PDB file of C-alpha atoms in Angstrom:
ATOM      1  CA  MET B 595    -117.726 -48.737  53.850  1.00 53.00           C
ATOM      2  CA  SER B 596    -115.067 -51.279  54.363  1.00 59.00           C
ATOM      3  CA  PHE B 597    -111.387 -50.683  54.734  1.00 58.00           C
ATOM      4  CA  LYS B 598    -109.156 -53.221  53.287  1.00 63.00           C
ATOM      5  CA  ASN B 599    -105.705 -53.822  54.759  1.00 64.00           C
ATOM      6  CA  PHE B 600    -103.390 -52.327  52.165  1.00 64.00           C
ATOM      7  CA  GLY B 601     -99.960 -53.493  53.450  1.00 68.00           C
ATOM      8  CA  GLY B 602     -98.330 -50.004  53.294  1.00 72.00           C
ATOM      9  CA  PHE B 603     -95.699 -48.536  55.601  1.00 76.00           C
ATOM     10  CA  SER B 604     -96.591 -46.931  58.843  1.00 84.00           C
ATOM     11  CA  LEU B 605     -95.121 -43.596  59.870  1.00 86.00           C
ATOM     12  CA  ILE B 606     -92.878 -45.260  62.463  1.00 90.00           C
ATOM     13  CA  GLU B 607     -91.443 -47.649  59.850  1.00 87.00           C
ATOM     14  CA  LEU B 608     -90.644 -44.722  57.535  1.00 89.00           C
ATOM     15  CA  ILE B 609     -88.893 -42.782  60.328  1.00 92.00           C
ATOM     16  CA  ILE B 610     -86.810 -45.843  61.257  1.00 93.00           C
ATOM     17  CA  ALA B 611     -85.827 -46.431  57.589  1.00 91.00           C
ATOM     18  CA  ILE B 612     -84.826 -42.769  57.132  1.00 93.00           C
ATOM     19  CA  SER B 613     -82.809 -42.840  60.386  1.00 94.00           C
ATOM     20  CA  ILE B 614     -80.919 -45.987  59.376  1.00 94.00           C
ATOM     21  CA  SER B 615     -80.266 -44.535  55.894  1.00 94.00           C
ATOM     22  CA  SER B 616     -78.933 -41.312  57.449  1.00 95.00           C
ATOM     23  CA  ILE B 617     -76.574 -43.266  59.717  1.00 94.00           C
ATOM     24  CA  ILE B 618     -75.277 -45.314  56.760  1.00 94.00           C
ATOM     25  CA  VAL B 619     -74.761 -42.177  54.625  1.00 94.00           C
ATOM     26  CA  GLY B 620     -72.957 -40.457  57.548  1.00 93.00           C
ATOM     27  CA  VAL B 621     -70.627 -43.443  58.052  1.00 92.00           C
ATOM     28  CA  LEU B 622     -69.868 -43.630  54.310  1.00 92.00           C
ATOM     29  CA  PHE B 623     -69.131 -39.885  54.221  1.00 91.00           C
ATOM     30  CA  SER B 624     -66.807 -40.226  57.219  1.00 91.00           C
ATOM     31  CA  ILE B 625     -64.966 -43.151  55.579  1.00 91.00           C
ATOM     32  CA  LEU B 626     -64.520 -41.250  52.306  1.00 89.00           C
ATOM     33  CA  THR B 627     -63.249 -38.175  54.161  1.00 89.00           C
ATOM     34  CA  ASN B 628     -60.704 -40.290  56.067  1.00 91.00           C
ATOM     35  CA  ILE B 629     -59.583 -41.949  52.832  1.00 91.00           C
ATOM     36  CA  ASN B 630     -58.893 -38.513  51.304  1.00 89.00           C
ATOM     37  CA  ILE B 631     -56.899 -37.428  54.384  1.00 92.00           C
ATOM     38  CA  ILE B 632     -54.886 -40.652  54.325  1.00 92.00           C
ATOM     39  CA  GLU B 633     -54.268 -40.301  50.582  1.00 92.00           C
ATOM     40  CA  LYS B 634     -52.933 -36.745  51.023  1.00 92.00           C
ATOM     41  CA  THR B 635     -50.683 -37.838  53.911  1.00 91.00           C
ATOM     42  CA  VAL B 636     -49.291 -40.803  51.971  1.00 92.00           C
ATOM     43  CA  PHE B 637     -48.688 -38.606  48.908  1.00 91.00           C
ATOM     44  CA  LYS B 638     -46.829 -36.018  51.019  1.00 89.00           C
ATOM     45  CA  LYS B 639     -44.675 -38.688  52.715  1.00 88.00           C
ATOM     46  CA  SER B 640     -43.847 -40.420  49.430  1.00 90.00           C
ATOM     47  CA  HIS B 641     -42.940 -37.082  47.818  1.00 88.00           C
ATOM     48  CA  GLU B 642     -40.657 -36.279  50.776  1.00 86.00           C
ATOM     49  CA  THR B 643     -39.061 -39.735  50.549  1.00 87.00           C
ATOM     50  CA  ILE B 644     -38.423 -39.330  46.822  1.00 90.00           C
ATOM     51  CA  ASN B 645     -36.725 -35.967  47.417  1.00 88.00           C
ATOM     52  CA  THR B 646     -34.628 -37.393  50.266  1.00 87.00           C
ATOM     53  CA  VAL B 647     -33.496 -40.294  48.068  1.00 89.00           C
ATOM     54  CA  TYR B 648     -32.671 -37.824  45.275  1.00 89.00           C
ATOM     55  CA  ALA B 649     -30.538 -35.723  47.645  1.00 87.00           C
ATOM     56  CA  TYR B 650     -28.849 -38.853  49.012  1.00 88.00           C
ATOM     57  CA  ASN B 651     -27.950 -40.202  45.561  1.00 89.00           C
ATOM     58  CA  LEU B 652     -26.711 -36.830  44.314  1.00 89.00           C
ATOM     59  CA  LEU B 653     -24.472 -36.327  47.364  1.00 88.00           C
ATOM     60  CA  LYS B 654     -23.255 -39.924  47.165  1.00 88.00           C
ATOM     61  CA  ASN B 655     -22.359 -39.435  43.489  1.00 87.00           C
ATOM     62  CA  ASP B 656     -20.460 -36.214  44.234  1.00 86.00           C
ATOM     63  CA  LEU B 657     -18.508 -37.788  47.092  1.00 86.00           C
ATOM     64  CA  SER B 658     -17.700 -41.021  45.272  1.00 84.00           C
ATOM     65  CA  ASN B 659     -16.335 -39.071  42.293  1.00 84.00           C
ATOM     66  CA  SER B 660     -14.262 -36.702  44.417  1.00 83.00           C
ATOM     67  CA  LEU B 661     -10.621 -36.196  43.660  1.00 82.00           C
ATOM     68  CA  PRO B 662      -8.132 -37.331  46.297  1.00 79.00           C
ATOM     69  CA  GLY B 663      -5.659 -34.901  47.841  1.00 77.00           C
ATOM     70  CA  ILE B 664      -5.314 -31.212  47.086  1.00 77.00           C
ATOM     71  CA  VAL B 665      -6.920 -29.231  44.264  1.00 76.00           C
ATOM     72  CA  ASN B 666      -6.082 -25.540  43.745  1.00 74.00           C
ATOM     73  CA  GLY B 667      -4.242 -25.403  47.081  1.00 75.00           C
ATOM     74  CA  GLU B 668      -7.216 -26.745  49.069  1.00 78.00           C
ATOM     75  CA  LEU B 669      -8.335 -30.144  50.175  1.00 80.00           C
ATOM     76  CA  SER B 670     -10.452 -31.798  47.533  1.00 79.00           C
ATOM     77  CA  VAL B 671     -13.225 -32.494  50.056  1.00 83.00           C
ATOM     78  CA  LYS B 672     -13.631 -29.931  52.804  1.00 85.00           C
ATOM     79  CA  LEU B 673     -16.268 -29.623  55.530  1.00 82.00           C
ATOM     80  CA  LYS B 674     -16.803 -26.174  57.036  1.00 84.00           C
ATOM     81  CA  ASN B 675     -18.981 -25.460  60.108  1.00 85.00           C
ATOM     82  CA  GLN B 676     -21.192 -28.562  59.647  1.00 83.00           C
ATOM     83  CA  ASN B 677     -23.283 -26.685  57.078  1.00 85.00           C
ATOM     84  CA  GLU B 678     -20.988 -26.247  54.077  1.00 89.00           C
ATOM     85  CA  LEU B 679     -19.326 -29.052  52.160  1.00 87.00           C
ATOM     86  CA  THR B 680     -17.010 -28.379  49.210  1.00 86.00           C
ATOM     87  CA  ILE B 681     -16.130 -31.181  46.795  1.00 85.00           C
ATOM     88  CA  ASN B 682     -13.773 -31.086  43.809  1.00 86.00           C
ATOM     89  CA  ARG B 683     -14.862 -33.906  41.577  1.00 85.00           C
ATOM     90  CA  ILE B 684     -14.557 -35.406  38.142  1.00 82.00           C
ATOM     91  CA  SER B 685     -17.521 -35.066  35.826  1.00 81.00           C
ATOM     92  CA  LEU B 686     -18.291 -35.975  32.242  1.00 76.00           C
ATOM     93  CA  ALA B 687     -18.247 -32.938  30.007  1.00 70.00           C
ATOM     94  CA  GLN B 688     -21.622 -32.208  28.438  1.00 69.00           C
ATOM     95  CA  ASN B 689     -22.023 -33.013  24.744  1.00 66.00           C
ATOM     96  CA  SER B 690     -19.001 -35.267  24.912  1.00 61.00           C
ATOM     97  CA  ASP B 691     -18.429 -38.985  24.796  1.00 66.00           C
ATOM     98  CA  LEU B 692     -15.481 -39.599  27.101  1.00 66.00           C
ATOM     99  CA  LYS B 693     -14.092 -36.187  27.992  1.00 79.00           C
ATOM    100  CA  PHE B 694     -13.809 -35.505  31.678  1.00 79.00           C
ATOM    101  CA  LYS B 695     -13.638 -32.197  33.487  1.00 80.00           C
ATOM    102  CA  ILE B 696     -13.083 -31.123  37.056  1.00 81.00           C
ATOM    103  CA  ILE B 697     -15.855 -29.194  38.756  1.00 84.00           C
ATOM    104  CA  LYS B 698     -16.262 -27.777  42.238  1.00 87.00           C
ATOM    105  CA  VAL B 699     -19.529 -28.614  43.982  1.00 87.00           C
ATOM    106  CA  THR B 700     -20.636 -26.829  47.133  1.00 89.00           C
ATOM    107  CA  TRP B 701     -23.396 -28.170  49.362  1.00 88.00           C
ATOM    108  CA  ASN B 702     -24.926 -25.562  51.716  1.00 90.00           C
ATOM    109  CA  ILE B 703     -27.480 -25.913  54.467  1.00 88.00           C
ATOM    110  CA  GLU B 704     -29.637 -22.889  55.317  1.00 89.00           C
ATOM    111  CA  ASN B 705     -32.713 -23.093  57.569  1.00 87.00           C
ATOM    112  CA  GLY B 706     -33.392 -26.768  56.860  1.00 87.00           C
ATOM    113  CA  LYS B 707     -32.880 -26.366  53.116  1.00 88.00           C
ATOM    114  CA  LEU B 708     -30.149 -28.205  51.225  1.00 89.00           C
ATOM    115  CA  TYR B 709     -28.583 -26.323  48.293  1.00 90.00           C
ATOM    116  CA  ARG B 710     -26.081 -27.548  45.703  1.00 89.00           C
ATOM    117  CA  SER B 711     -23.948 -25.143  43.665  1.00 88.00           C
ATOM    118  CA  ILE B 712     -21.632 -26.032  40.796  1.00 86.00           C
ATOM    119  CA  TYR B 713     -18.570 -23.991  39.854  1.00 84.00           C
ATOM    120  CA  GLU B 714     -16.378 -24.389  36.800  1.00 79.00           C
ATOM    121  CA  PHE B 715     -12.843 -25.458  37.699  1.00 73.00           C
ATOM    122  CA  GLY B 716     -10.670 -22.497  38.676  1.00 70.00           C
ATOM    123  CA  HIS B 717     -13.578 -20.023  38.710  1.00 68.00           C
ATOM    124  CA  ASP B 718     -15.671 -18.616  41.538  1.00 70.00           C
ATOM    125  CA  LYS B 719     -18.680 -18.019  39.290  1.00 70.00           C
ATOM    126  CA  LYS B 720     -21.594 -20.361  39.912  1.00 69.00           C
ATOM    127  CA  SER B 721     -22.784 -22.051  36.768  1.00 71.00           C
ATOM    128  CA  ASN B 722     -25.697 -23.694  38.533  1.00 75.00           C
ATOM    129  CA  GLU B 723     -27.326 -23.367  41.959  1.00 78.00           C
ATOM    130  CA  GLN B 724     -30.191 -25.612  42.903  1.00 83.00           C
ATOM    131  CA  LEU B 725     -32.402 -26.138  45.931  1.00 86.00           C
ATOM    132  CA  ILE B 726     -32.212 -29.889  46.369  1.00 86.00           C
ATOM    133  CA  HIS B 727     -34.793 -30.281  49.120  1.00 85.00           C
ATOM    134  CA  ASP B 728     -36.475 -28.368  51.938  1.00 85.00           C
ATOM    135  CA  PHE B 729     -36.373 -30.827  54.832  1.00 85.00           C
ATOM    136  CA  GLN B 730     -38.259 -28.385  57.095  1.00 83.00           C
ATOM    137  CA  ARG B 731     -36.161 -29.461  60.062  1.00 85.00           C
ATOM    138  CA  GLU B 732     -32.648 -29.116  61.364  1.00 87.00           C
ATOM    139  CA  ILE B 733     -29.983 -30.762  59.197  1.00 87.00           C
ATOM    140  CA  ASN B 734     -26.185 -30.750  59.232  1.00 87.00           C
ATOM    141  CA  PHE B 735     -23.099 -32.568  58.054  1.00 86.00           C
ATOM    142  CA  LYS B 736     -20.892 -34.503  60.454  1.00 85.00           C
ATOM    143  CA  LEU B 737     -17.339 -35.734  59.981  1.00 84.00           C
ATOM    144  CA  GLU B 738     -17.378 -39.419  60.936  1.00 82.00           C
ATOM    145  CA  LYS B 739     -13.832 -40.471  60.019  1.00 80.00           C
ATOM    146  CA  GLU B 740     -10.746 -38.614  58.868  1.00 79.00           C
ATOM    147  CA  SER B 741      -8.676 -39.778  55.944  1.00 75.00           C
ATOM    148  CA  ASN B 742      -5.193 -41.170  56.428  1.00 66.00           C
ATOM    149  CA  LEU B 743      -4.177 -39.318  53.300  1.00 61.00           C
ATOM    150  CA  LEU B 744      -1.114 -37.163  53.910  1.00 57.00           C
ATOM    151  CA  THR B 745      -1.260 -33.700  52.404  1.00 55.00           C
ATOM    152  CA  ALA B 746       1.261 -30.922  51.983  1.00 53.00           C
ATOM    153  CA  LEU B 747      -1.093 -28.454  53.647  1.00 52.00           C
ATOM    154  CA  LYS B 748       0.182 -27.298  57.000  1.00 51.00           C
ATOM    155  CA  ARG B 749      -3.129 -25.800  58.020  1.00 54.00           C
ATOM    156  CA  GLU B 750      -5.274 -27.822  60.360  1.00 56.00           C
ATOM    157  CA  GLN B 751      -7.729 -29.116  57.815  1.00 61.00           C
ATOM    158  CA  LYS B 752      -9.263 -32.529  58.110  1.00 65.00           C
ATOM    159  CA  SER B 753      -9.817 -34.528  54.972  1.00 73.00           C
ATOM    160  CA  PRO B 754     -12.934 -36.662  55.518  1.00 78.00           C
ATOM    161  CA  SER B 755     -13.202 -40.286  54.495  1.00 76.00           C
ATOM    162  CA  LEU B 756     -16.685 -40.801  55.995  1.00 81.00           C
ATOM    163  CA  LEU B 757     -19.340 -38.089  56.226  1.00 83.00           C
ATOM    164  CA  SER B 758     -22.884 -38.164  57.544  1.00 83.00           C
ATOM    165  CA  LEU B 759     -25.921 -36.058  56.764  1.00 86.00           C
ATOM    166  CA  ILE B 760     -28.022 -35.826  59.926  1.00 85.00           C
ATOM    167  CA  LEU B 761     -31.705 -34.906  59.677  1.00 86.00           C
ATOM    168  CA  GLY B 762     -33.588 -33.632  62.709  1.00 82.00           C
ATOM    169  CA  PRO B 763     -32.599 -33.142  66.331  1.00 81.00           C
ATOM    170  CA  LYS B 764     -35.096 -35.731  67.606  1.00 79.00           C
ATOM    171  CA  ASN B 765     -35.687 -39.084  65.931  1.00 81.00           C
ATOM    172  CA  GLN B 766     -32.640 -38.470  63.797  1.00 83.00           C
ATOM    173  CA  GLU B 767     -32.202 -39.897  60.348  1.00 85.00           C
ATOM    174  CA  ILE B 768     -28.514 -40.412  59.591  1.00 84.00           C
ATOM    175  CA  TYR B 769     -27.173 -40.985  56.083  1.00 85.00           C
ATOM    176  CA  THR B 770     -23.483 -41.889  55.916  1.00 83.00           C
ATOM    177  CA  PHE B 771     -21.301 -41.544  52.813  1.00 84.00           C
ATOM    178  CA  LYS B 772     -17.887 -42.863  51.814  1.00 81.00           C
ATOM    179  CA  VAL B 773     -15.650 -40.188  50.323  1.00 83.00           C
ATOM    180  CA  GLY B 774     -13.945 -41.424  47.157  1.00 77.00           C
ATOM    181  CA  ASN B 775     -11.713 -44.401  47.868  1.00 58.00           C
ATOM    182  CA  ASN B 776      -9.965 -42.929  50.924  1.00 46.00           C
ATOM    183  CA  LEU B 777     -10.771 -45.600  53.526  1.00 41.00           C
TER     184      LEU B 777
END
């Protein structure tokens, strides 16, 4: 009986091929897992950036449309305890072409969350309260520059012309806003 050389694979060649295939599959699985982690991190950061930009633009709009001087016996823009900002501003009336109204907007900071409340002029009833963004870190307002605007109020209230929103105690992000046209 004669054995012919059949050119098949030996057991050692099969074990080496399976080992190399397992290493390649393991590396590919690791790469795909890392891509998913990176994708989730990038999505979270971009979502946080979008919300920060939204808060910035909303606050900038409120401050740039603020009324100068005194409204209802109070300063039009008033900062209280670095965590509450009150702004009396002009706004377009809803369902109207060019009718303006005065509204009072209050920005509050509580436990790293930034809230915005809207009041109808002359009323203390909120018509809208909204959580703008949960920054999940320490935030506060800071008075950067006082206005040179003279008021009839004798109380020691400072009318701001520049305000900053400061995010985080370490590696601070600082967003500075001009108040109306008071510079």
